[in-house]
Amino acid sequence: MWPTLRYLGTTCGLARRRFAGGFLPASERTPGGPGLLCGGGRSSSTSSFDIVIVGGGIVGLASARTLILKHPGLSIGVVEKEKDLALHQTGRNSGVIHSGIYYKPESLKAKLCVEGAALIYEYCKLKGIPYRQCGKLIVAVEQEEIPRLRALYERGLQNGVQGLRLIQQEEIKKKEPYCRDFQDAGGSILKDFEVKDIEIVNESPSRSKDGMNYPIAVKNTKGEEVHCRYVVTCAGLHSDRISELSGCNPDPQIVPFRGDYLLLKPEKGYLVNGNIYPVPDSRFPFLGVHFTPKLDGTVWLGPNAVLAFKREGYRPFDFSARDVMEIILKSGFLKMVLQNFSYGANEMYKACFLSETVKHLQKFIPEITTSDVLRGPAGVRAQALDRNGNLVDDFVFDGGAGEIGDRVLHVRNAPSPAATSSLAISRMIAEEVQQRFKL
């Protein structure tokens, strides 16, 4: 009998309808227009803030919340290019709260994930957001995966993951009968505000009462602008471009990877009780295709990881010439392809042929057939890539030099488990902001 790793402490999902507004639930909002949420002592008509955060995803919103709680005297603004919040990476993931088992000990990923998971559960309880702690099975289906599974177990112990243990086939069957192993805060949010430029203001804006207290202008594509003392960027798929706008280092570059999900038909939902994951391949930051029961009763299967030809391309044939040219010319993508050609080709093949993905799923639950699954939603992961073609596997935070660079903090790489880690990340960002900007 081959060991399987199980830990308790991961949730099968959060109720997105309660989470779609990031960390500004109704009880923390003040009345206002549909595109602007106001707080922190500012009126809805203001265009000057102490700190502006670029990006209305979960990391940006969590950072805004933590900063306003820690520094209630400061005015905090969030600018978001879309007409609603959390439409990209935040709103297109599996909804799983991760425990921190996968990540290299002492890395930011490991530290922030373990801390962040505890904070997320605490926040959900505080705000009455429903969740379900159903545990996770990490299953070895090939003999070569056994040493990796044991190494993963040791890594989880080092990272302080709670409820972690190796189990045998009998316990697997009790939990998953069809699975087999080898045998309250505020601020202001300006939506529909796509940042085009970040620059130093050389003179006071016309009719401005603030003078030069807010020397940075954050401008959008419509010619509108907000002024601030400092900028924090949490721009996800566009984090490298926003960094370049502020004159900071463009590296690492973002390469978009699309993740496609399948949906298990409702009548087959009984096959899966909790999260079932493969033993991950340590060469890549992707966790592999897995089984995720959602709170609404659906079961998601996936995601895969294939190159997206557009940064916000959620369909296979979405294409942007600019995005593709930047992938080829500005990043280490070609080197990565040469180093990992067989893996990439296999992922593309499985993405094209549903039956190939189902064959992989059958390693875990043999009863699943092609007729049991449907094409589901997709997300795009903002994966940072260095010039040598290496996938950046940890969080990256940096700033710059010069007039603007000294007033900017960039969150450059915040991949999975960024949602799980968001509250912990926001604490670290708040501390970095306080030290860097001497608040």
CSV table of C-alpha atoms in Angstrom, one decimal:
chain,number,residue,atom,x,y,z
A,1,MET,CA,0.0,0.0,0.0
A,2,TRP,CA,1.3,3.4,-0.9
A,3,PRO,CA,1.1,6.4,1.4
A,4,THR,CA,-1.1,9.3,0.8
A,5,LEU,CA,-0.7,12.7,2.4
A,6,ARG,CA,-3.6,14.3,4.1
A,7,TYR,CA,-4.0,17.5,6.0
A,8,LEU,CA,-6.9,19.3,7.4
A,9,GLY,CA,-7.0,23.1,7.2
A,10,THR,CA,-7.8,23.8,3.6
A,11,THR,CA,-11.3,24.9,2.6
A,12,CYS,CA,-13.2,23.7,-0.4
A,13,GLY,CA,-14.1,27.2,-1.3
A,14,LEU,CA,-15.4,30.6,-0.2
A,15,ALA,CA,-18.7,32.0,-1.2
A,16,ARG,CA,-17.7,34.4,-3.9
A,17,ARG,CA,-20.9,36.4,-3.7
A,18,ARG,CA,-19.7,37.6,-0.3
A,19,PHE,CA,-16.1,38.0,-1.4
A,20,ALA,CA,-16.6,39.8,-4.7
A,21,GLY,CA,-16.1,43.2,-3.1
A,22,GLY,CA,-12.7,42.3,-1.8
A,23,PHE,CA,-12.2,43.3,1.8
A,24,LEU,CA,-14.8,46.1,1.9
A,25,PRO,CA,-18.0,44.4,2.9
A,26,ALA,CA,-21.2,46.4,3.2
A,27,SER,CA,-20.8,46.9,6.9
A,28,GLU,CA,-17.5,48.7,6.3
A,29,ARG,CA,-18.7,51.0,3.4
A,30,THR,CA,-20.2,54.4,3.5
A,31,PRO,CA,-22.9,55.4,1.1
A,32,GLY,CA,-21.7,56.7,-2.2
A,33,GLY,CA,-21.9,56.4,-6.0
A,34,PRO,CA,-21.6,53.1,-7.8
A,35,GLY,CA,-18.0,53.7,-8.8
A,36,LEU,CA,-16.6,55.2,-5.6
A,37,LEU,CA,-16.4,53.9,-2.1
A,38,CYS,CA,-15.4,56.6,0.4
A,39,GLY,CA,-13.8,56.5,3.8
A,40,GLY,CA,-10.7,57.5,5.7
A,41,GLY,CA,-12.0,61.1,6.2
A,42,ARG,CA,-12.1,62.0,2.5
A,43,SER,CA,-15.0,63.2,0.4
A,44,SER,CA,-16.0,61.3,-2.7
A,45,SER,CA,-14.9,64.2,-4.9
A,46,THR,CA,-11.3,64.2,-3.7
A,47,SER,CA,-8.5,63.6,-6.2
A,48,SER,CA,-5.6,63.7,-3.7
A,49,PHE,CA,-4.5,60.9,-1.4
A,50,ASP,CA,-1.6,60.1,0.9
A,51,ILE,CA,-1.2,56.7,-0.8
A,52,VAL,CA,-2.7,55.4,-4.0
A,53,ILE,CA,-2.8,51.7,-4.6
A,54,VAL,CA,-2.9,50.6,-8.3
A,55,GLY,CA,-5.0,47.4,-8.7
A,56,GLY,CA,-8.4,46.4,-7.2
A,57,GLY,CA,-7.7,42.7,-6.8
A,58,ILE,CA,-7.5,40.8,-3.5
A,59,VAL,CA,-3.9,41.9,-2.7
A,60,GLY,CA,-4.5,45.5,-3.5
A,61,LEU,CA,-7.8,45.7,-1.5
A,62,ALA,CA,-6.3,43.8,1.4
A,63,SER,CA,-3.3,46.2,1.4
A,64,ALA,CA,-5.6,49.2,1.4
A,65,ARG,CA,-7.6,47.8,4.3
A,66,THR,CA,-4.5,47.0,6.4
A,67,LEU,CA,-3.0,50.4,5.7
A,68,ILE,CA,-6.1,52.4,6.7
A,69,LEU,CA,-6.5,50.2,9.8
A,70,LYS,CA,-2.8,50.8,10.8
A,71,HIS,CA,-2.7,54.5,9.8
A,72,PRO,CA,-6.3,55.8,10.2
A,73,GLY,CA,-5.0,59.4,9.7
A,74,LEU,CA,-3.9,58.7,6.1
A,75,SER,CA,-6.2,58.9,3.1
A,76,ILE,CA,-5.9,55.7,1.0
A,77,GLY,CA,-7.1,55.5,-2.6
A,78,VAL,CA,-7.4,52.4,-4.9
A,79,VAL,CA,-7.6,52.8,-8.7
A,80,GLU,CA,-8.8,49.9,-10.8
A,81,LYS,CA,-9.0,49.8,-14.5
A,82,GLU,CA,-12.1,47.7,-14.8
A,83,LYS,CA,-15.7,48.7,-14.0
A,84,ASP,CA,-15.8,46.2,-11.1
A,85,LEU,CA,-13.4,44.7,-8.6
A,86,ALA,CA,-11.6,41.3,-8.6
A,87,LEU,CA,-12.4,40.4,-12.2
A,88,HIS,CA,-9.1,38.8,-13.2
A,89,GLN,CA,-6.8,36.5,-11.1
A,90,THR,CA,-8.8,37.1,-7.9
A,91,GLY,CA,-12.1,36.2,-9.4
A,92,ARG,CA,-10.9,33.4,-11.5
A,93,ASN,CA,-9.3,30.9,-9.2
A,94,SER,CA,-10.4,27.7,-7.5
A,95,GLY,CA,-11.4,29.4,-4.2
A,96,VAL,CA,-9.2,27.0,-2.2
A,97,ILE,CA,-7.5,28.3,1.0
A,98,HIS,CA,-4.0,26.7,0.9
A,99,SER,CA,-2.2,25.5,4.0
A,100,GLY,CA,1.4,26.2,2.9
A,101,ILE,CA,2.6,22.7,2.4
A,102,TYR,CA,4.0,23.1,-1.1
A,103,TYR,CA,6.4,25.9,-0.6
A,104,LYS,CA,10.1,26.0,0.1
A,105,PRO,CA,10.8,26.4,3.9
A,106,GLU,CA,11.7,29.9,4.9
A,107,SER,CA,10.4,31.4,1.6
A,108,LEU,CA,7.9,34.2,1.6
A,109,LYS,CA,5.4,31.9,0.0
A,110,ALA,CA,5.6,29.4,2.9
A,111,LYS,CA,5.6,32.1,5.6
A,112,LEU,CA,2.8,34.2,4.2
A,113,CYS,CA,0.6,31.3,3.2
A,114,VAL,CA,0.6,29.7,6.7
A,115,GLU,CA,0.0,33.1,8.3
A,116,GLY,CA,-2.5,34.2,5.7
A,117,ALA,CA,-4.6,31.0,5.9
A,118,ALA,CA,-5.1,31.6,9.6
A,119,LEU,CA,-6.0,35.3,9.0
A,120,ILE,CA,-8.5,34.4,6.2
A,121,TYR,CA,-10.3,31.9,8.5
A,122,GLU,CA,-10.4,34.6,11.2
A,123,TYR,CA,-11.7,37.2,8.8
A,124,CYS,CA,-14.4,34.8,7.4
A,125,LYS,CA,-15.6,34.1,10.9
A,126,LEU,CA,-15.7,37.8,11.8
A,127,LYS,CA,-17.7,38.7,8.7
A,128,GLY,CA,-19.9,35.7,8.5
A,129,ILE,CA,-18.5,34.5,5.2
A,130,PRO,CA,-19.3,30.8,4.7
A,131,TYR,CA,-16.5,28.3,4.1
A,132,ARG,CA,-15.9,24.6,4.5
A,133,GLN,CA,-12.8,23.0,5.9
A,134,CYS,CA,-12.8,19.6,4.1
A,135,GLY,CA,-9.1,18.8,4.1
A,136,LYS,CA,-7.0,17.8,1.2
A,137,LEU,CA,-5.7,14.5,-0.1
A,138,ILE,CA,-2.4,14.6,-2.0
A,139,VAL,CA,-2.2,11.3,-3.7
A,140,ALA,CA,0.7,9.4,-5.2
A,141,VAL,CA,-0.4,7.4,-8.2
A,142,GLU,CA,3.1,6.4,-9.5
A,143,GLN,CA,5.9,4.7,-7.6
A,144,GLU,CA,8.3,7.5,-8.5
A,145,GLU,CA,6.0,9.9,-6.7
A,146,ILE,CA,6.5,8.2,-3.3
A,147,PRO,CA,9.8,9.9,-2.4
A,148,ARG,CA,8.4,13.3,-3.5
A,149,LEU,CA,5.3,12.7,-1.3
A,150,ARG,CA,7.5,12.0,1.7
A,151,ALA,CA,9.6,15.0,1.0
A,152,LEU,CA,6.4,17.1,0.7
A,153,TYR,CA,5.3,15.8,4.1
A,154,GLU,CA,8.7,16.9,5.7
A,155,ARG,CA,8.4,20.2,4.0
A,156,GLY,CA,4.9,20.7,5.4
A,157,LEU,CA,6.1,20.0,8.9
A,158,GLN,CA,9.0,22.5,8.5
A,159,ASN,CA,6.4,25.1,7.4
A,160,GLY,CA,4.3,24.6,10.4
A,161,VAL,CA,1.2,23.1,8.6
A,162,GLN,CA,-1.4,21.9,11.1
A,163,GLY,CA,-3.2,18.5,10.9
A,164,LEU,CA,-0.6,17.0,8.5
A,165,ARG,CA,-0.2,13.2,8.4
A,166,LEU,CA,0.6,10.3,6.1
A,167,ILE,CA,-2.3,7.9,5.6
A,168,GLN,CA,-2.8,4.5,4.0
A,169,GLN,CA,-5.4,3.1,1.6
A,170,GLU,CA,-8.0,2.3,4.3
A,171,GLU,CA,-8.2,5.9,5.4
A,172,ILE,CA,-8.3,7.1,1.8
A,173,LYS,CA,-11.4,5.0,1.2
A,174,LYS,CA,-13.1,6.4,4.3
A,175,LYS,CA,-12.7,10.0,3.0
A,176,GLU,CA,-12.8,9.5,-0.7
A,177,PRO,CA,-14.4,6.1,-1.6
A,178,TYR,CA,-13.8,6.5,-5.3
A,179,CYS,CA,-10.2,7.7,-5.1
A,180,ARG,CA,-7.3,5.4,-5.4
A,181,ASP,CA,-3.6,5.8,-4.6
A,182,PHE,CA,-0.8,4.1,-6.3
A,183,GLN,CA,-2.3,0.9,-5.3
A,184,ASP,CA,-13.4,46.6,8.6
A,185,ALA,CA,-11.9,49.4,7.1
A,186,GLY,CA,-12.3,51.9,4.2
A,187,GLY,CA,-10.6,54.2,1.7
A,188,SER,CA,-11.7,55.3,-1.7
A,189,ILE,CA,-12.0,53.0,-4.8
A,190,LEU,CA,-12.0,54.5,-8.2
A,191,LYS,CA,-13.1,51.9,-10.8
A,192,ASP,CA,-12.8,52.2,-14.6
A,193,PHE,CA,-9.5,54.0,-14.0
A,194,GLU,CA,-6.8,52.4,-16.3
A,195,VAL,CA,-3.4,53.8,-15.3
A,196,LYS,CA,-1.5,55.2,-18.3
A,197,ASP,CA,1.2,57.2,-16.5
A,198,ILE,CA,2.8,57.8,-13.2
A,199,GLU,CA,4.8,61.0,-12.9
A,200,ILE,CA,6.1,63.8,-10.7
A,201,VAL,CA,4.0,67.0,-10.6
A,202,ASN,CA,6.3,69.9,-11.4
A,203,GLU,CA,3.8,72.5,-10.2
A,204,SER,CA,0.7,72.7,-8.2
A,205,PRO,CA,-2.5,71.6,-10.0
A,206,SER,CA,-4.8,74.4,-11.0
A,207,ARG,CA,-7.0,75.5,-8.1
A,208,SER,CA,-5.4,72.9,-5.8
A,209,LYS,CA,-5.5,73.7,-2.1
A,210,ASP,CA,-3.0,71.0,-1.4
A,211,GLY,CA,0.0,72.7,-3.1
A,212,MET,CA,2.9,70.3,-3.5
A,213,ASN,CA,1.8,68.0,-0.7
A,214,TYR,CA,0.8,65.4,-3.3
A,215,PRO,CA,3.7,65.4,-5.8
A,216,ILE,CA,2.8,62.2,-7.7
A,217,ALA,CA,0.2,62.2,-10.5
A,218,VAL,CA,-1.4,58.9,-11.4
A,219,LYS,CA,-3.1,59.5,-14.8
A,220,ASN,CA,-5.6,57.3,-16.6
A,221,THR,CA,-6.4,56.7,-20.3
A,222,LYS,CA,-9.2,59.3,-20.2
A,223,GLY,CA,-7.0,62.2,-19.1
A,224,GLU,CA,-8.2,62.1,-15.5
A,225,GLU,CA,-5.7,62.0,-12.7
A,226,VAL,CA,-5.3,61.6,-8.9
A,227,HIS,CA,-2.5,63.0,-6.8
A,228,CYS,CA,-0.8,61.3,-3.9
A,229,ARG,CA,2.3,61.2,-1.8
A,230,TYR,CA,3.1,57.6,-2.4
A,231,VAL,CA,2.1,54.7,-4.7
A,232,VAL,CA,1.7,51.0,-4.0
A,233,THR,CA,1.1,48.8,-7.1
A,234,CYS,CA,-0.6,45.5,-7.0
A,235,ALA,CA,-1.3,45.3,-10.7
A,236,GLY,CA,-1.2,41.5,-11.3
A,237,LEU,CA,-1.1,40.7,-15.0
A,238,HIS,CA,0.2,44.2,-15.7
A,239,SER,CA,2.7,44.6,-12.8
A,240,ASP,CA,5.8,44.8,-15.0
A,241,ARG,CA,4.2,47.4,-17.3
A,242,ILE,CA,3.1,49.6,-14.3
A,243,SER,CA,6.7,49.3,-12.9
A,244,GLU,CA,8.1,50.6,-16.2
A,245,LEU,CA,5.6,53.5,-16.1
A,246,SER,CA,7.1,54.7,-12.9
A,247,GLY,CA,10.7,54.3,-14.2
A,248,CYS,CA,11.5,51.3,-12.2
A,249,ASN,CA,13.0,48.0,-13.2
A,250,PRO,CA,10.9,46.1,-15.8
A,251,ASP,CA,12.2,42.7,-14.7
A,252,PRO,CA,10.9,40.2,-14.0
A,253,GLN,CA,8.5,40.2,-16.9
A,254,ILE,CA,5.0,38.7,-16.7
A,255,VAL,CA,4.2,35.8,-18.9
A,256,PRO,CA,0.5,34.8,-18.8
A,257,PHE,CA,-0.5,31.2,-18.4
A,258,ARG,CA,-4.1,30.2,-18.9
A,259,GLY,CA,-5.6,27.6,-16.6
A,260,ASP,CA,-8.7,25.8,-18.0
A,261,TYR,CA,-11.1,24.0,-15.6
A,262,LEU,CA,-13.5,21.2,-16.3
A,263,LEU,CA,-16.8,20.7,-14.5
A,264,LEU,CA,-18.0,17.4,-13.2
A,265,LYS,CA,-21.6,16.8,-14.1
A,266,PRO,CA,-23.9,17.2,-11.1
A,267,GLU,CA,-25.0,13.6,-11.2
A,268,LYS,CA,-21.4,12.5,-10.7
A,269,GLY,CA,-20.7,14.9,-7.8
A,270,TYR,CA,-20.8,11.9,-5.4
A,271,LEU,CA,-17.4,10.8,-6.7
A,272,VAL,CA,-15.6,13.6,-4.9
A,273,ASN,CA,-16.0,14.6,-1.2
A,274,GLY,CA,-13.0,16.9,-0.6
A,275,ASN,CA,-9.9,18.3,-2.3
A,276,ILE,CA,-7.8,15.7,-4.1
A,277,TYR,CA,-4.4,16.8,-5.4
A,278,PRO,CA,-1.5,15.2,-7.2
A,279,VAL,CA,2.0,15.1,-5.9
A,280,PRO,CA,3.4,18.3,-7.5
A,281,ASP,CA,6.4,18.4,-9.8
A,282,SER,CA,9.0,20.5,-7.9
A,283,ARG,CA,10.4,21.9,-11.2
A,284,PHE,CA,7.3,24.0,-11.8
A,285,PRO,CA,5.2,26.3,-9.6
A,286,PHE,CA,1.9,24.7,-10.8
A,287,LEU,CA,0.1,22.3,-8.6
A,288,GLY,CA,-1.3,20.1,-11.3
A,289,VAL,CA,-4.9,19.2,-12.2
A,290,HIS,CA,-6.9,18.6,-9.0
A,291,PHE,CA,-10.4,18.0,-7.8
A,292,THR,CA,-12.1,20.9,-6.0
A,293,PRO,CA,-15.7,20.7,-4.6
A,294,LYS,CA,-17.3,24.2,-4.4
A,295,LEU,CA,-19.7,25.5,-1.8
A,296,ASP,CA,-22.4,25.6,-4.5
A,297,GLY,CA,-22.2,21.8,-5.0
A,298,THR,CA,-20.2,21.9,-8.2
A,299,VAL,CA,-16.9,20.1,-8.6
A,300,TRP,CA,-14.1,21.8,-10.6
A,301,LEU,CA,-11.4,19.7,-12.2
A,302,GLY,CA,-8.1,21.5,-13.1
A,303,PRO,CA,-6.6,23.8,-13.9
A,304,ASN,CA,-4.0,23.0,-16.5
A,305,ALA,CA,-1.2,25.5,-17.4
A,306,VAL,CA,-0.8,26.6,-21.0
A,307,LEU,CA,0.6,29.8,-22.5
A,308,ALA,CA,-2.1,32.5,-23.0
A,309,PHE,CA,-1.7,34.6,-26.1
A,310,LYS,CA,-3.2,37.6,-24.3
A,311,ARG,CA,-2.8,38.8,-20.8
A,312,GLU,CA,-6.5,38.8,-20.1
A,313,GLY,CA,-7.2,36.0,-22.6
A,314,TYR,CA,-9.6,33.6,-21.0
A,315,ARG,CA,-10.5,31.8,-24.3
A,316,PRO,CA,-8.1,29.6,-26.3
A,317,PHE,CA,-8.1,31.9,-29.3
A,318,ASP,CA,-7.9,35.2,-27.5
A,319,PHE,CA,-4.9,37.0,-29.0
A,320,SER,CA,-2.9,40.2,-28.5
A,321,ALA,CA,0.0,41.0,-30.9
A,322,ARG,CA,1.5,43.3,-28.3
A,323,ASP,CA,1.4,40.7,-25.5
A,324,VAL,CA,2.8,38.0,-27.8
A,325,MET,CA,5.7,40.2,-29.0
A,326,GLU,CA,6.6,41.1,-25.4
A,327,ILE,CA,6.6,37.5,-24.4
A,328,ILE,CA,9.0,36.6,-27.2
A,329,LEU,CA,11.3,39.7,-27.2
A,330,LYS,CA,11.3,41.0,-23.6
A,331,SER,CA,11.2,37.9,-21.4
A,332,GLY,CA,13.2,34.7,-21.1
A,333,PHE,CA,10.3,32.8,-22.7
A,334,LEU,CA,12.3,31.1,-25.5
A,335,LYS,CA,14.8,29.8,-23.1
A,336,MET,CA,12.1,28.5,-20.9
A,337,VAL,CA,10.5,26.7,-23.9
A,338,LEU,CA,13.8,25.0,-24.8
A,339,GLN,CA,14.3,23.9,-21.2
A,340,ASN,CA,10.8,22.5,-20.7
A,341,PHE,CA,9.6,21.7,-24.2
A,342,SER,CA,8.1,18.3,-23.5
A,343,TYR,CA,6.1,19.5,-20.5
A,344,GLY,CA,4.7,22.5,-22.4
A,345,ALA,CA,3.8,20.4,-25.4
A,346,ASN,CA,2.0,17.8,-23.2
A,347,GLU,CA,0.0,20.6,-21.5
A,348,MET,CA,-1.0,22.0,-24.8
A,349,TYR,CA,-2.0,18.6,-26.1
A,350,LYS,CA,-4.2,17.9,-23.1
A,351,ALA,CA,-5.8,21.3,-23.4
A,352,CYS,CA,-6.8,20.5,-27.0
A,353,PHE,CA,-8.2,17.0,-26.4
A,354,LEU,CA,-10.6,16.5,-23.5
A,355,SER,CA,-10.1,12.8,-23.5
A,356,GLU,CA,-6.4,13.3,-22.6
A,357,THR,CA,-7.2,15.3,-19.5
A,358,VAL,CA,-9.8,12.7,-18.5
A,359,LYS,CA,-7.1,10.0,-18.8
A,360,HIS,CA,-5.0,11.9,-16.3
A,361,LEU,CA,-8.0,12.3,-13.9
A,362,GLN,CA,-8.7,8.6,-14.1
A,363,LYS,CA,-5.4,7.9,-12.4
A,364,PHE,CA,-7.1,9.2,-9.3
A,365,ILE,CA,-10.8,8.3,-9.8
A,366,PRO,CA,-11.1,5.6,-12.5
A,367,GLU,CA,-14.9,5.9,-12.7
A,368,ILE,CA,-14.7,9.3,-14.4
A,369,THR,CA,-15.3,9.3,-18.2
A,370,THR,CA,-15.3,11.9,-20.9
A,371,SER,CA,-19.1,12.0,-20.8
A,372,ASP,CA,-19.0,13.0,-17.1
A,373,VAL,CA,-17.3,16.3,-17.6
A,374,LEU,CA,-18.0,19.7,-19.3
A,375,ARG,CA,-15.7,22.6,-20.3
A,376,GLY,CA,-15.7,25.1,-17.5
A,377,PRO,CA,-14.3,28.5,-16.7
A,378,ALA,CA,-10.7,29.6,-17.1
A,379,GLY,CA,-8.3,32.0,-15.4
A,380,VAL,CA,-5.0,33.5,-16.4
A,381,ARG,CA,-2.0,33.4,-14.0
A,382,ALA,CA,0.5,36.2,-14.0
A,383,GLN,CA,3.8,34.3,-13.9
A,384,ALA,CA,7.0,36.2,-13.4
A,385,LEU,CA,9.8,35.1,-15.6
A,386,ASP,CA,13.5,36.1,-15.4
A,387,ARG,CA,15.8,36.7,-18.4
A,388,ASN,CA,17.3,33.2,-18.1
A,389,GLY,CA,13.9,31.6,-18.6
A,390,ASN,CA,13.4,30.7,-15.0
A,391,LEU,CA,9.9,30.8,-13.5
A,392,VAL,CA,10.1,33.1,-10.4
A,393,ASP,CA,8.6,31.0,-7.6
A,394,ASP,CA,8.2,33.5,-4.8
A,395,PHE,CA,6.8,36.8,-4.1
A,396,VAL,CA,8.7,39.8,-5.4
A,397,PHE,CA,8.5,43.3,-4.0
A,398,ASP,CA,10.6,46.2,-5.1
A,399,GLY,CA,10.8,49.9,-5.6
A,400,GLY,CA,13.2,52.1,-7.5
A,401,ALA,CA,15.4,55.1,-7.3
A,402,GLY,CA,15.0,58.8,-8.2
A,403,GLU,CA,12.1,61.1,-7.5
A,404,ILE,CA,9.3,58.6,-8.4
A,405,GLY,CA,11.1,55.4,-7.5
A,406,ASP,CA,11.6,56.5,-3.9
A,407,ARG,CA,7.9,57.0,-3.5
A,408,VAL,CA,6.7,53.7,-5.1
A,409,LEU,CA,6.5,50.1,-3.8
A,410,HIS,CA,5.7,47.5,-6.5
A,411,VAL,CA,4.2,44.0,-5.7
A,412,ARG,CA,5.8,42.3,-8.8
A,413,ASN,CA,5.0,38.7,-8.4
A,414,ALA,CA,2.1,37.5,-6.2
A,415,PRO,CA,1.0,34.1,-7.7
A,416,SER,CA,-0.9,31.3,-6.0
A,417,PRO,CA,-1.3,31.3,-3.0
A,418,ALA,CA,-1.7,35.1,-3.1
A,419,ALA,CA,-5.5,34.9,-2.3
A,420,THR,CA,-4.8,32.7,0.7
A,421,SER,CA,-1.9,34.9,1.7
A,422,SER,CA,-3.5,38.2,1.0
A,423,LEU,CA,-4.1,39.4,4.5
A,424,ALA,CA,-0.5,38.4,5.5
A,425,ILE,CA,0.9,40.0,2.4
A,426,SER,CA,-1.0,43.2,3.3
A,427,ARG,CA,0.6,43.2,6.7
A,428,MET,CA,4.1,42.9,5.2
A,429,ILE,CA,3.3,45.6,2.6
A,430,ALA,CA,2.0,47.9,5.3
A,431,GLU,CA,5.3,47.4,7.3
A,432,GLU,CA,7.3,48.0,4.2
A,433,VAL,CA,5.4,51.1,3.3
A,434,GLN,CA,5.9,52.4,6.9
A,435,GLN,CA,9.7,51.8,6.7
A,436,ARG,CA,10.3,52.9,3.1
A,437,PHE,CA,8.2,56.0,3.3
A,438,LYS,CA,8.9,56.8,6.9
A,439,LEU,CA,5.2,57.3,7.8
